[in-house]
Amino acid sequence: AQSVTQLGSHVSVSEGALVLLRCNYSSSVPPYLFWYVQYPNQGLQLLLKYTSAATLVKGINGFEAEFKKSETSFHLTKPSAHMSDAAEYFCAVSDEGRALTFGSGTRLQVQP
Amino acid sequence: EAQVTQNPRYLITVTGKKLTVTCSQNMNHEYMSWYRQDPGLGLRQIYYSMNVEVTDKGDVPEGYKVSRKEKRNFPLILESPSPNQTSLYFCASTLAGDPGADTQYFGPGTRLTVL
């Protein structure tokens, strides 16, 4: 069964600083990988997804993630944090035909 | 507007009192599922449905029931709620075919407290 680990339940950055949220997955074959974002009091919405077309995936709001098979990682980055990026971020992994397995989430705080 | 709706958004109830949380989507999606979100555990799937009259257990189905009589609706039923079912619940849907590859669309969530 798939599993996903998000390192750091809370990450705090200053406005304008680099955002790096870490995600590692367990899999013997290239999976489908997703990042979802949850703003306060809202449901989750898709930020980006990897489906083997390209290892560097660009998402909404300036976020991107790089699939590294050798490291079984799919870290999320954004060059310059904005106050509106404060939210909880979930990495998720799946195999074809199976349901998503979510990580435990990382809450991002952006300090002015 | 394409969306997944859930009702109620907030619910406080007592142990043993049956309740239903409704979920409806207007995107003609075949696949629907229910998740619960608990701090430090992320989202865990409760039940899912591949299509009308086709439902199956997810990772944490104990204490829950679902039905899928119509394509757009997927209610979650707690026949005898207990305090350990206090959680934030999300309904989600995806177009068809592969729930692992397709984007899931989430409802706004239902915060349930069982006293």
mmCIF file with all atom_site columns, C-alpha atoms in Angstrom:
data_model
loop_
_atom_site.group_PDB
_atom_site.id
_atom_site.type_symbol
_atom_site.label_atom_id
_atom_site.label_alt_id
_atom_site.label_comp_id
_atom_site.label_asym_id
_atom_site.label_entity_id
_atom_site.label_seq_id
_atom_site.pdbx_PDB_ins_code
_atom_site.Cartn_x
_atom_site.Cartn_y
_atom_site.Cartn_z
_atom_site.occupancy
_atom_site.B_iso_or_equiv
_atom_site.pdbx_formal_charge
_atom_site.auth_seq_id
_atom_site.auth_comp_id
_atom_site.auth_asym_id
_atom_site.auth_atom_id
_atom_site.pdbx_PDB_model_num
ATOM 1   C CA . ALA A 1 1   ? 0.000   0.000  0.000   1.00 0.00 ? 1   ALA A CA 1
ATOM 2   C CA . GLN A 1 2   ? 1.099   3.516  -0.704  1.00 0.00 ? 2   GLN A CA 1
ATOM 3   C CA . SER A 1 3   ? 2.190   5.815  2.055   1.00 0.00 ? 3   SER A CA 1
ATOM 4   C CA . VAL A 1 4   ? 3.257   9.441  2.119   1.00 0.00 ? 4   VAL A CA 1
ATOM 5   C CA . THR A 1 5   ? 5.259   11.359 4.685   1.00 0.00 ? 5   THR A CA 1
ATOM 6   C CA . GLN A 1 6   ? 5.206   15.103 5.068   1.00 0.00 ? 6   GLN A CA 1
ATOM 7   C CA . LEU A 1 7   ? 8.130   16.383 7.095   1.00 0.00 ? 7   LEU A CA 1
ATOM 8   C CA . GLY A 1 8   ? 7.141   19.194 9.391   1.00 0.00 ? 8   GLY A CA 1
ATOM 9   C CA . SER A 1 9   ? 3.586   19.665 10.579  1.00 0.00 ? 9   SER A CA 1
ATOM 10  C CA . HIS A 1 10  ? 4.176   23.424 10.809  1.00 0.00 ? 10  HIS A CA 1
ATOM 11  C CA . VAL A 1 11  ? 6.382   25.601 8.647   1.00 0.00 ? 11  VAL A CA 1
ATOM 12  C CA . SER A 1 12  ? 6.827   29.316 9.181   1.00 0.00 ? 12  SER A CA 1
ATOM 13  C CA . VAL A 1 13  ? 8.408   31.661 6.635   1.00 0.00 ? 13  VAL A CA 1
ATOM 14  C CA . SER A 1 14  ? 8.672   35.390 6.201   1.00 0.00 ? 14  SER A CA 1
ATOM 15  C CA . GLU A 1 15  ? 6.786   37.119 3.445   1.00 0.00 ? 15  GLU A CA 1
ATOM 16  C CA . GLY A 1 16  ? 8.981   37.075 0.330   1.00 0.00 ? 16  GLY A CA 1
ATOM 17  C CA . ALA A 1 17  ? 11.009  34.076 1.467   1.00 0.00 ? 17  ALA A CA 1
ATOM 18  C CA . LEU A 1 18  ? 11.264  30.708 -0.235  1.00 0.00 ? 18  LEU A CA 1
ATOM 19  C CA . VAL A 1 19  ? 8.597   28.169 0.618   1.00 0.00 ? 19  VAL A CA 1
ATOM 20  C CA . LEU A 1 20  ? 9.667   24.517 0.765   1.00 0.00 ? 20  LEU A CA 1
ATOM 21  C CA . LEU A 1 21  ? 7.231   21.846 1.906   1.00 0.00 ? 21  LEU A CA 1
ATOM 22  C CA . ARG A 1 22  ? 8.558   18.319 1.917   1.00 0.00 ? 22  ARG A CA 1
ATOM 23  C CA . CYS A 1 23  ? 6.824   15.154 0.778   1.00 0.00 ? 23  CYS A CA 1
ATOM 24  C CA . ASN A 1 24  ? 8.229   11.653 0.453   1.00 0.00 ? 24  ASN A CA 1
ATOM 25  C CA . TYR A 1 25  ? 6.270   8.677  -0.783  1.00 0.00 ? 25  TYR A CA 1
ATOM 26  C CA . SER A 1 26  ? 6.745   4.938  -0.779  1.00 0.00 ? 26  SER A CA 1
ATOM 27  C CA . SER A 1 27  ? 6.271   3.178  -4.040  1.00 0.00 ? 27  SER A CA 1
ATOM 28  C CA . SER A 1 28  ? 7.927   0.632  -6.259  1.00 0.00 ? 28  SER A CA 1
ATOM 29  C CA . VAL A 1 29  ? 6.484   2.133  -9.441  1.00 0.00 ? 29  VAL A CA 1
ATOM 30  C CA . PRO A 1 30  ? 6.003   5.759  -10.463 1.00 0.00 ? 30  PRO A CA 1
ATOM 31  C CA . PRO A 1 31  ? 2.801   6.884  -8.826  1.00 0.00 ? 31  PRO A CA 1
ATOM 32  C CA . TYR A 1 32  ? 0.402   9.702  -9.293  1.00 0.00 ? 32  TYR A CA 1
ATOM 33  C CA . LEU A 1 33  ? 1.247   12.540 -6.943  1.00 0.00 ? 33  LEU A CA 1
ATOM 34  C CA . PHE A 1 34  ? -0.764  15.533 -5.889  1.00 0.00 ? 34  PHE A CA 1
ATOM 35  C CA . TRP A 1 35  ? -0.544  18.605 -3.737  1.00 0.00 ? 35  TRP A CA 1
ATOM 36  C CA . TYR A 1 36  ? -3.783  19.961 -2.369  1.00 0.00 ? 36  TYR A CA 1
ATOM 37  C CA . VAL A 1 37  ? -4.236  23.175 -0.412  1.00 0.00 ? 37  VAL A CA 1
ATOM 38  C CA . GLN A 1 38  ? -6.823  23.867 2.268   1.00 0.00 ? 38  GLN A CA 1
ATOM 39  C CA . TYR A 1 39  ? -7.528  27.474 3.178   1.00 0.00 ? 39  TYR A CA 1
ATOM 40  C CA . PRO A 1 40  ? -9.179  28.146 6.541   1.00 0.00 ? 40  PRO A CA 1
ATOM 41  C CA . ASN A 1 41  ? -12.751 26.873 6.737   1.00 0.00 ? 41  ASN A CA 1
ATOM 42  C CA . GLN A 1 42  ? -12.688 25.576 3.192   1.00 0.00 ? 42  GLN A CA 1
ATOM 43  C CA . GLY A 1 43  ? -12.421 22.258 1.420   1.00 0.00 ? 43  GLY A CA 1
ATOM 44  C CA . LEU A 1 44  ? -9.297  21.070 -0.333  1.00 0.00 ? 44  LEU A CA 1
ATOM 45  C CA . GLN A 1 45  ? -8.442  22.287 -3.793  1.00 0.00 ? 45  GLN A CA 1
ATOM 46  C CA . LEU A 1 46  ? -5.908  20.960 -6.238  1.00 0.00 ? 46  LEU A CA 1
ATOM 47  C CA . LEU A 1 47  ? -2.629  22.838 -6.362  1.00 0.00 ? 47  LEU A CA 1
ATOM 48  C CA . LEU A 1 48  ? -0.832  20.606 -8.847  1.00 0.00 ? 48  LEU A CA 1
ATOM 49  C CA . LYS A 1 49  ? -0.453  16.994 -9.875  1.00 0.00 ? 49  LYS A CA 1
ATOM 50  C CA . TYR A 1 50  ? 2.199   14.768 -11.367 1.00 0.00 ? 50  TYR A CA 1
ATOM 51  C CA . THR A 1 51  ? 1.140   12.150 -13.876 1.00 0.00 ? 51  THR A CA 1
ATOM 52  C CA . SER A 1 52  ? 4.527   11.264 -15.456 1.00 0.00 ? 52  SER A CA 1
ATOM 53  C CA . ALA A 1 53  ? 4.394   13.838 -18.266 1.00 0.00 ? 53  ALA A CA 1
ATOM 54  C CA . ALA A 1 54  ? 7.150   16.001 -16.776 1.00 0.00 ? 54  ALA A CA 1
ATOM 55  C CA . THR A 1 55  ? 9.168   15.835 -13.586 1.00 0.00 ? 55  THR A CA 1
ATOM 56  C CA . LEU A 1 56  ? 8.769   19.554 -12.831 1.00 0.00 ? 56  LEU A CA 1
ATOM 57  C CA . VAL A 1 57  ? 5.129   20.356 -12.364 1.00 0.00 ? 57  VAL A CA 1
ATOM 58  C CA . LYS A 1 58  ? 3.803   23.889 -12.232 1.00 0.00 ? 58  LYS A CA 1
ATOM 59  C CA . GLY A 1 59  ? 0.653   24.607 -10.318 1.00 0.00 ? 59  GLY A CA 1
ATOM 60  C CA . ILE A 1 60  ? -1.528  27.503 -9.399  1.00 0.00 ? 60  ILE A CA 1
ATOM 61  C CA . ASN A 1 61  ? -0.460  30.583 -7.437  1.00 0.00 ? 61  ASN A CA 1
ATOM 62  C CA . GLY A 1 62  ? 3.212   30.242 -8.393  1.00 0.00 ? 62  GLY A CA 1
ATOM 63  C CA . PHE A 1 63  ? 3.775   26.868 -6.753  1.00 0.00 ? 63  PHE A CA 1
ATOM 64  C CA . GLU A 1 64  ? 5.704   24.057 -8.353  1.00 0.00 ? 64  GLU A CA 1
ATOM 65  C CA . ALA A 1 65  ? 6.896   20.606 -7.387  1.00 0.00 ? 65  ALA A CA 1
ATOM 66  C CA . GLU A 1 66  ? 9.616   18.346 -8.677  1.00 0.00 ? 66  GLU A CA 1
ATOM 67  C CA . PHE A 1 67  ? 9.247   14.591 -8.897  1.00 0.00 ? 67  PHE A CA 1
ATOM 68  C CA . LYS A 1 68  ? 12.506  12.851 -7.986  1.00 0.00 ? 68  LYS A CA 1
ATOM 69  C CA . LYS A 1 69  ? 12.190  9.119  -8.398  1.00 0.00 ? 69  LYS A CA 1
ATOM 70  C CA . SER A 1 70  ? 15.631  8.387  -6.937  1.00 0.00 ? 70  SER A CA 1
ATOM 71  C CA . GLU A 1 71  ? 14.684  10.195 -3.750  1.00 0.00 ? 71  GLU A CA 1
ATOM 72  C CA . THR A 1 72  ? 10.982  9.193  -3.815  1.00 0.00 ? 72  THR A CA 1
ATOM 73  C CA . SER A 1 73  ? 10.219  12.845 -3.178  1.00 0.00 ? 73  SER A CA 1
ATOM 74  C CA . PHE A 1 74  ? 7.755   15.404 -4.455  1.00 0.00 ? 74  PHE A CA 1
ATOM 75  C CA . HIS A 1 75  ? 8.607   18.605 -2.587  1.00 0.00 ? 75  HIS A CA 1
ATOM 76  C CA . LEU A 1 76  ? 6.516   21.728 -3.086  1.00 0.00 ? 76  LEU A CA 1
ATOM 77  C CA . THR A 1 77  ? 8.209   25.079 -3.574  1.00 0.00 ? 77  THR A CA 1
ATOM 78  C CA . LYS A 1 78  ? 7.400   28.700 -4.199  1.00 0.00 ? 78  LYS A CA 1
ATOM 79  C CA . PRO A 1 79  ? 10.147  31.291 -4.685  1.00 0.00 ? 79  PRO A CA 1
ATOM 80  C CA . SER A 1 80  ? 8.471   34.079 -2.744  1.00 0.00 ? 80  SER A CA 1
ATOM 81  C CA . ALA A 1 81  ? 5.839   33.582 -0.070  1.00 0.00 ? 81  ALA A CA 1
ATOM 82  C CA . HIS A 1 82  ? 2.784   35.778 0.099   1.00 0.00 ? 82  HIS A CA 1
ATOM 83  C CA . MET A 1 83  ? 0.527   36.303 3.076   1.00 0.00 ? 83  MET A CA 1
ATOM 84  C CA . SER A 1 84  ? -2.307  34.680 1.141   1.00 0.00 ? 84  SER A CA 1
ATOM 85  C CA . ASP A 1 85  ? -0.315  31.422 0.966   1.00 0.00 ? 85  ASP A CA 1
ATOM 86  C CA . ALA A 1 86  ? -1.022  30.732 4.627   1.00 0.00 ? 86  ALA A CA 1
ATOM 87  C CA . ALA A 1 87  ? -2.948  27.465 4.584   1.00 0.00 ? 87  ALA A CA 1
ATOM 88  C CA . GLU A 1 88  ? -2.583  23.764 5.171   1.00 0.00 ? 88  GLU A CA 1
ATOM 89  C CA . TYR A 1 89  ? -0.978  21.745 2.412   1.00 0.00 ? 89  TYR A CA 1
ATOM 90  C CA . PHE A 1 90  ? -1.492  18.057 1.782   1.00 0.00 ? 90  PHE A CA 1
ATOM 91  C CA . CYS A 1 91  ? 0.598   15.755 -0.339  1.00 0.00 ? 91  CYS A CA 1
ATOM 92  C CA . ALA A 1 92  ? -1.248  12.728 -1.725  1.00 0.00 ? 92  ALA A CA 1
ATOM 93  C CA . VAL A 1 93  ? -0.194  9.654  -3.653  1.00 0.00 ? 93  VAL A CA 1
ATOM 94  C CA . SER A 1 94  ? -2.020  6.927  -5.475  1.00 0.00 ? 94  SER A CA 1
ATOM 95  C CA . ASP A 1 95  ? -1.638  4.032  -7.824  1.00 0.00 ? 95  ASP A CA 1
ATOM 96  C CA . GLU A 1 96  ? -3.713  3.723  -10.943 1.00 0.00 ? 96  GLU A CA 1
ATOM 97  C CA . GLY A 1 97  ? -7.234  2.732  -10.096 1.00 0.00 ? 97  GLY A CA 1
ATOM 98  C CA . ARG A 1 98  ? -6.846  3.186  -6.376  1.00 0.00 ? 98  ARG A CA 1
ATOM 99  C CA . ALA A 1 99  ? -7.890  5.879  -3.966  1.00 0.00 ? 99  ALA A CA 1
ATOM 100 C CA . LEU A 1 100 ? -5.627  8.642  -2.796  1.00 0.00 ? 100 LEU A CA 1
ATOM 101 C CA . THR A 1 101 ? -3.503  8.292  0.306   1.00 0.00 ? 101 THR A CA 1
ATOM 102 C CA . PHE A 1 102 ? -2.976  11.640 1.991   1.00 0.00 ? 102 PHE A CA 1
ATOM 103 C CA . GLY A 1 103 ? -0.117  12.823 4.116   1.00 0.00 ? 103 GLY A CA 1
ATOM 104 C CA . SER A 1 104 ? -0.746  14.301 7.532   1.00 0.00 ? 104 SER A CA 1
ATOM 105 C CA . GLY A 1 105 ? -0.520  17.864 6.253   1.00 0.00 ? 105 GLY A CA 1
ATOM 106 C CA . THR A 1 106 ? 1.788   20.850 6.747   1.00 0.00 ? 106 THR A CA 1
ATOM 107 C CA . ARG A 1 107 ? 0.450   24.121 8.042   1.00 0.00 ? 107 ARG A CA 1
ATOM 108 C CA . LEU A 1 108 ? 2.230   27.057 6.447   1.00 0.00 ? 108 LEU A CA 1
ATOM 109 C CA . GLN A 1 109 ? 2.440   30.338 8.328   1.00 0.00 ? 109 GLN A CA 1
ATOM 110 C CA . VAL A 1 110 ? 3.641   33.465 6.581   1.00 0.00 ? 110 VAL A CA 1
ATOM 111 C CA . GLN A 1 111 ? 5.021   36.178 8.817   1.00 0.00 ? 111 GLN A CA 1
ATOM 112 C CA . PRO A 1 112 ? 4.888   39.807 7.707   1.00 0.00 ? 112 PRO A CA 1
ATOM 113 C CA . GLU B 2 1   ? -21.053 26.784 -11.008 1.00 0.00 ? 1   GLU B CA 1
ATOM 114 C CA . ALA B 2 2   ? -19.468 23.359 -10.729 1.00 0.00 ? 2   ALA B CA 1
ATOM 115 C CA . GLN B 2 3   ? -19.397 22.385 -7.103  1.00 0.00 ? 3   GLN B CA 1
ATOM 116 C CA . VAL B 2 4   ? -19.761 19.819 -4.366  1.00 0.00 ? 4   VAL B CA 1
ATOM 117 C CA . THR B 2 5   ? -22.126 20.827 -1.597  1.00 0.00 ? 5   THR B CA 1
ATOM 118 C CA . GLN B 2 6   ? -22.466 19.397 1.879   1.00 0.00 ? 6   GLN B CA 1
ATOM 119 C CA . ASN B 2 7   ? -25.077 19.910 4.540   1.00 0.00 ? 7   ASN B CA 1
ATOM 120 C CA . PRO B 2 8   ? -25.021 20.715 7.309   1.00 0.00 ? 8   PRO B CA 1
ATOM 121 C CA . ARG B 2 9   ? -21.720 22.559 7.614   1.00 0.00 ? 9   ARG B CA 1
ATOM 122 C CA . TYR B 2 10  ? -21.721 22.286 11.393  1.00 0.00 ? 10  TYR B CA 1
ATOM 123 C CA . LEU B 2 11  ? -23.475 19.768 13.583  1.00 0.00 ? 11  LEU B CA 1
ATOM 124 C CA . ILE B 2 12  ? -23.444 19.078 17.293  1.00 0.00 ? 12  ILE B CA 1
ATOM 125 C CA . THR B 2 13  ? -25.255 15.949 18.399  1.00 0.00 ? 13  THR B CA 1
ATOM 126 C CA . VAL B 2 14  ? -25.335 13.407 21.190  1.00 0.00 ? 14  VAL B CA 1
ATOM 127 C CA . THR B 2 15  ? -24.169 9.834  21.334  1.00 0.00 ? 15  THR B CA 1
ATOM 128 C CA . GLY B 2 16  ? -26.529 7.400  19.649  1.00 0.00 ? 16  GLY B CA 1
ATOM 129 C CA . LYS B 2 17  ? -28.699 9.870  17.771  1.00 0.00 ? 17  LYS B CA 1
ATOM 130 C CA . LYS B 2 18  ? -28.784 8.899  14.104  1.00 0.00 ? 18  LYS B CA 1
ATOM 131 C CA . LEU B 2 19  ? -27.681 11.552 11.649  1.00 0.00 ? 19  LEU B CA 1
ATOM 132 C CA . THR B 2 20  ? -27.149 12.015 7.950   1.00 0.00 ? 20  THR B CA 1
ATOM 133 C CA . VAL B 2 21  ? -24.736 14.344 6.205   1.00 0.00 ? 21  VAL B CA 1
ATOM 134 C CA . THR B 2 22  ? -25.740 15.040 2.640   1.00 0.00 ? 22  THR B CA 1
ATOM 135 C CA . CYS B 2 23  ? -23.403 15.466 -0.302  1.00 0.00 ? 23  CYS B CA 1
ATOM 136 C CA . SER B 2 24  ? -24.354 16.535 -3.783  1.00 0.00 ? 24  SER B CA 1
ATOM 137 C CA . GLN B 2 25  ? -22.340 17.308 -6.918  1.00 0.00 ? 25  GLN B CA 1
ATOM 138 C CA . ASN B 2 26  ? -23.499 18.944 -10.132 1.00 0.00 ? 26  ASN B CA 1
ATOM 139 C CA . MET B 2 27  ? -20.647 17.827 -12.384 1.00 0.00 ? 27  MET B CA 1
ATOM 140 C CA . ASN B 2 28  ? -22.048 14.434 -13.442 1.00 0.00 ? 28  ASN B CA 1
ATOM 141 C CA . HIS B 2 29  ? -19.126 12.738 -11.729 1.00 0.00 ? 29  HIS B CA 1
ATOM 142 C CA . GLU B 2 30  ? -19.228 8.987  -11.363 1.00 0.00 ? 30  GLU B CA 1
ATOM 143 C CA . TYR B 2 31  ? -16.811 8.574  -8.456  1.00 0.00 ? 31  TYR B CA 1
ATOM 144 C CA . MET B 2 32  ? -17.653 10.008 -5.042  1.00 0.00 ? 32  MET B CA 1
ATOM 145 C CA . SER B 2 33  ? -16.085 9.470  -1.669  1.00 0.00 ? 33  SER B CA 1
ATOM 146 C CA . TRP B 2 34  ? -16.169 10.509 1.957   1.00 0.00 ? 34  TRP B CA 1
ATOM 147 C CA . TYR B 2 35  ? -13.148 11.410 4.044   1.00 0.00 ? 35  TYR B CA 1
ATOM 148 C CA . ARG B 2 36  ? -12.621 12.365 7.633   1.00 0.00 ? 36  ARG B CA 1
ATOM 149 C CA . GLN B 2 37  ? -9.884  14.779 8.620   1.00 0.00 ? 37  GLN B CA 1
ATOM 150 C CA . ASP B 2 38  ? -8.288  14.567 12.037  1.00 0.00 ? 38  ASP B CA 1
ATOM 151 C CA . PRO B 2 39  ? -5.309  16.569 13.329  1.00 0.00 ? 39  PRO B CA 1
ATOM 152 C CA . GLY B 2 40  ? -2.019  14.899 12.536  1.00 0.00 ? 40  GLY B CA 1
ATOM 153 C CA . LEU B 2 41  ? -3.686  12.165 10.484  1.00 0.00 ? 41  LEU B CA 1
ATOM 154 C CA . GLY B 2 42  ? -4.514  13.958 7.262   1.00 0.00 ? 42  GLY B CA 1
ATOM 155 C CA . LEU B 2 43  ? -7.545  12.723 5.360   1.00 0.00 ? 43  LEU B CA 1
ATOM 156 C CA . ARG B 2 44  ? -8.668  9.143  5.569   1.00 0.00 ? 44  ARG B CA 1
ATOM 157 C CA . GLN B 2 45  ? -11.197 7.645  3.230   1.00 0.00 ? 45  GLN B CA 1
ATOM 158 C CA . ILE B 2 46  ? -14.372 6.280  4.818   1.00 0.00 ? 46  ILE B CA 1
ATOM 159 C CA . TYR B 2 47  ? -16.379 4.990  1.857   1.00 0.00 ? 47  TYR B CA 1
ATOM 160 C CA . TYR B 2 48  ? -16.402 5.487  -1.858  1.00 0.00 ? 48  TYR B CA 1
ATOM 161 C CA . SER B 2 49  ? -18.727 4.863  -4.767  1.00 0.00 ? 49  SER B CA 1
ATOM 162 C CA . MET B 2 50  ? -17.712 4.103  -8.322  1.00 0.00 ? 50  MET B CA 1
ATOM 163 C CA . ASN B 2 51  ? -21.212 4.692  -9.647  1.00 0.00 ? 51  ASN B CA 1
ATOM 164 C CA . VAL B 2 52  ? -24.895 4.427  -8.786  1.00 0.00 ? 52  VAL B CA 1
ATOM 165 C CA . GLU B 2 53  ? -25.595 1.478  -6.483  1.00 0.00 ? 53  GLU B CA 1
ATOM 166 C CA . VAL B 2 54  ? -21.871 0.656  -6.283  1.00 0.00 ? 54  VAL B CA 1
ATOM 167 C CA . THR B 2 55  ? -20.233 1.446  -2.960  1.00 0.00 ? 55  THR B CA 1
ATOM 168 C CA . ASP B 2 56  ? -17.235 0.069  -1.095  1.00 0.00 ? 56  ASP B CA 1
ATOM 169 C CA . LYS B 2 57  ? -15.321 0.531  2.118   1.00 0.00 ? 57  LYS B CA 1
ATOM 170 C CA . GLY B 2 58  ? -12.366 2.822  2.416   1.00 0.00 ? 58  GLY B CA 1
ATOM 171 C CA . ASP B 2 59  ? -9.765  2.777  5.155   1.00 0.00 ? 59  ASP B CA 1
ATOM 172 C CA . VAL B 2 60  ? -11.977 3.677  8.121   1.00 0.00 ? 60  VAL B CA 1
ATOM 173 C CA . PRO B 2 61  ? -15.560 2.505  7.429   1.00 0.00 ? 61  PRO B CA 1
ATOM 174 C CA . GLU B 2 62  ? -16.550 1.330  10.938  1.00 0.00 ? 62  GLU B CA 1
ATOM 175 C CA . GLY B 2 63  ? -19.598 3.148  12.271  1.00 0.00 ? 63  GLY B CA 1
ATOM 176 C CA . TYR B 2 64  ? -20.607 4.646  8.923   1.00 0.00 ? 64  TYR B CA 1
ATOM 177 C CA . LYS B 2 65  ? -22.999 3.795  6.118   1.00 0.00 ? 65  LYS B CA 1
ATOM 178 C CA . VAL B 2 66  ? -23.486 5.290  2.679   1.00 0.00 ? 66  VAL B CA 1
ATOM 179 C CA . SER B 2 67  ? -25.867 4.956  -0.211  1.00 0.00 ? 67  SER B CA 1
ATOM 180 C CA . ARG B 2 68  ? -25.751 5.950  -3.870  1.00 0.00 ? 68  ARG B CA 1
ATOM 181 C CA . LYS B 2 69  ? -29.239 5.875  -5.301  1.00 0.00 ? 69  LYS B CA 1
ATOM 182 C CA . GLU B 2 70  ? -28.647 8.791  -7.637  1.00 0.00 ? 70  GLU B CA 1
ATOM 183 C CA . LYS B 2 71  ? -25.501 9.830  -9.429  1.00 0.00 ? 71  LYS B CA 1
ATOM 184 C CA . ARG B 2 72  ? -25.368 13.296 -7.889  1.00 0.00 ? 72  ARG B CA 1
ATOM 185 C CA . ASN B 2 73  ? -25.982 12.376 -4.227  1.00 0.00 ? 73  ASN B CA 1
ATOM 186 C CA . PHE B 2 74  ? -23.870 10.409 -1.775  1.00 0.00 ? 74  PHE B CA 1
ATOM 187 C CA . PRO B 2 75  ? -25.123 10.760 1.809   1.00 0.00 ? 75  PRO B CA 1
ATOM 188 C CA . LEU B 2 76  ? -23.089 9.672  4.816   1.00 0.00 ? 76  LEU B CA 1
ATOM 189 C CA . ILE B 2 77  ? -25.084 8.033  7.586   1.00 0.00 ? 77  ILE B CA 1
ATOM 190 C CA . LEU B 2 78  ? -24.046 7.592  11.203  1.00 0.00 ? 78  LEU B CA 1
ATOM 191 C CA . GLU B 2 79  ? -26.604 5.226  12.689  1.00 0.00 ? 79  GLU B CA 1
ATOM 192 C CA . SER B 2 80  ? -25.328 5.513  16.255  1.00 0.00 ? 80  SER B CA 1
ATOM 193 C CA . PRO B 2 81  ? -22.701 8.252  16.505  1.00 0.00 ? 81  PRO B CA 1
ATOM 194 C CA . SER B 2 82  ? -20.020 8.049  19.155  1.00 0.00 ? 82  SER B CA 1
ATOM 195 C CA . PRO B 2 83  ? -17.588 10.694 20.431  1.00 0.00 ? 83  PRO B CA 1
ATOM 196 C CA . ASN B 2 84  ? -14.711 9.173  18.446  1.00 0.00 ? 84  ASN B CA 1
ATOM 197 C CA . GLN B 2 85  ? -16.560 10.187 15.298  1.00 0.00 ? 85  GLN B CA 1
ATOM 198 C CA . THR B 2 86  ? -16.108 13.836 16.169  1.00 0.00 ? 86  THR B CA 1
ATOM 199 C CA . SER B 2 87  ? -14.217 15.074 13.151  1.00 0.00 ? 87  SER B CA 1
ATOM 200 C CA . LEU B 2 88  ? -14.224 17.197 10.021  1.00 0.00 ? 88  LEU B CA 1
ATOM 201 C CA . TYR B 2 89  ? -15.844 15.379 7.123   1.00 0.00 ? 89  TYR B CA 1
ATOM 202 C CA . PHE B 2 90  ? -15.322 16.001 3.432   1.00 0.00 ? 90  PHE B CA 1
ATOM 203 C CA . CYS B 2 91  ? -17.173 14.703 0.449   1.00 0.00 ? 91  CYS B CA 1
ATOM 204 C CA . ALA B 2 92  ? -15.310 14.573 -2.852  1.00 0.00 ? 92  ALA B CA 1
ATOM 205 C CA . SER B 2 93  ? -16.058 13.632 -6.423  1.00 0.00 ? 93  SER B CA 1
ATOM 206 C CA . THR B 2 94  ? -14.095 12.944 -9.562  1.00 0.00 ? 94  THR B CA 1
ATOM 207 C CA . LEU B 2 95  ? -15.139 12.540 -13.144 1.00 0.00 ? 95  LEU B CA 1
ATOM 208 C CA . ALA B 2 96  ? -14.782 8.868  -13.908 1.00 0.00 ? 96  ALA B CA 1
ATOM 209 C CA . GLY B 2 97  ? -12.462 6.028  -14.452 1.00 0.00 ? 97  GLY B CA 1
ATOM 210 C CA . ASP B 2 98  ? -9.424  6.459  -12.309 1.00 0.00 ? 98  ASP B CA 1
ATOM 211 C CA . PRO B 2 99  ? -9.833  7.947  -8.852  1.00 0.00 ? 99  PRO B CA 1
ATOM 212 C CA . GLY B 2 100 ? -6.105  7.721  -8.405  1.00 0.00 ? 100 GLY B CA 1
ATOM 213 C CA . ALA B 2 101 ? -5.194  9.875  -11.373 1.00 0.00 ? 101 ALA B CA 1
ATOM 214 C CA . ASP B 2 102 ? -8.111  12.249 -11.659 1.00 0.00 ? 102 ASP B CA 1
ATOM 215 C CA . THR B 2 103 ? -8.484  15.522 -9.808  1.00 0.00 ? 103 THR B CA 1
ATOM 216 C CA . GLN B 2 104 ? -10.820 15.299 -6.868  1.00 0.00 ? 104 GLN B CA 1
ATOM 217 C CA . TYR B 2 105 ? -13.264 18.097 -6.141  1.00 0.00 ? 105 TYR B CA 1
ATOM 218 C CA . PHE B 2 106 ? -14.001 18.614 -2.481  1.00 0.00 ? 106 PHE B CA 1
ATOM 219 C CA . GLY B 2 107 ? -16.987 19.957 -0.663  1.00 0.00 ? 107 GLY B CA 1
ATOM 220 C CA . PRO B 2 108 ? -16.578 22.662 2.004   1.00 0.00 ? 108 PRO B CA 1
ATOM 221 C CA . GLY B 2 109 ? -16.614 20.219 4.890   1.00 0.00 ? 109 GLY B CA 1
ATOM 222 C CA . THR B 2 110 ? -18.927 19.313 7.757   1.00 0.00 ? 110 THR B CA 1
ATOM 223 C CA . ARG B 2 111 ? -17.669 19.769 11.277  1.00 0.00 ? 111 ARG B CA 1
ATOM 224 C CA . LEU B 2 112 ? -19.326 17.163 13.482  1.00 0.00 ? 112 LEU B CA 1
ATOM 225 C CA . THR B 2 113 ? -19.182 17.085 17.251  1.00 0.00 ? 113 THR B CA 1
ATOM 226 C CA . VAL B 2 114 ? -20.620 14.097 19.085  1.00 0.00 ? 114 VAL B CA 1
ATOM 227 C CA . LEU B 2 115 ? -21.130 14.673 22.822  1.00 0.00 ? 115 LEU B CA 1
#
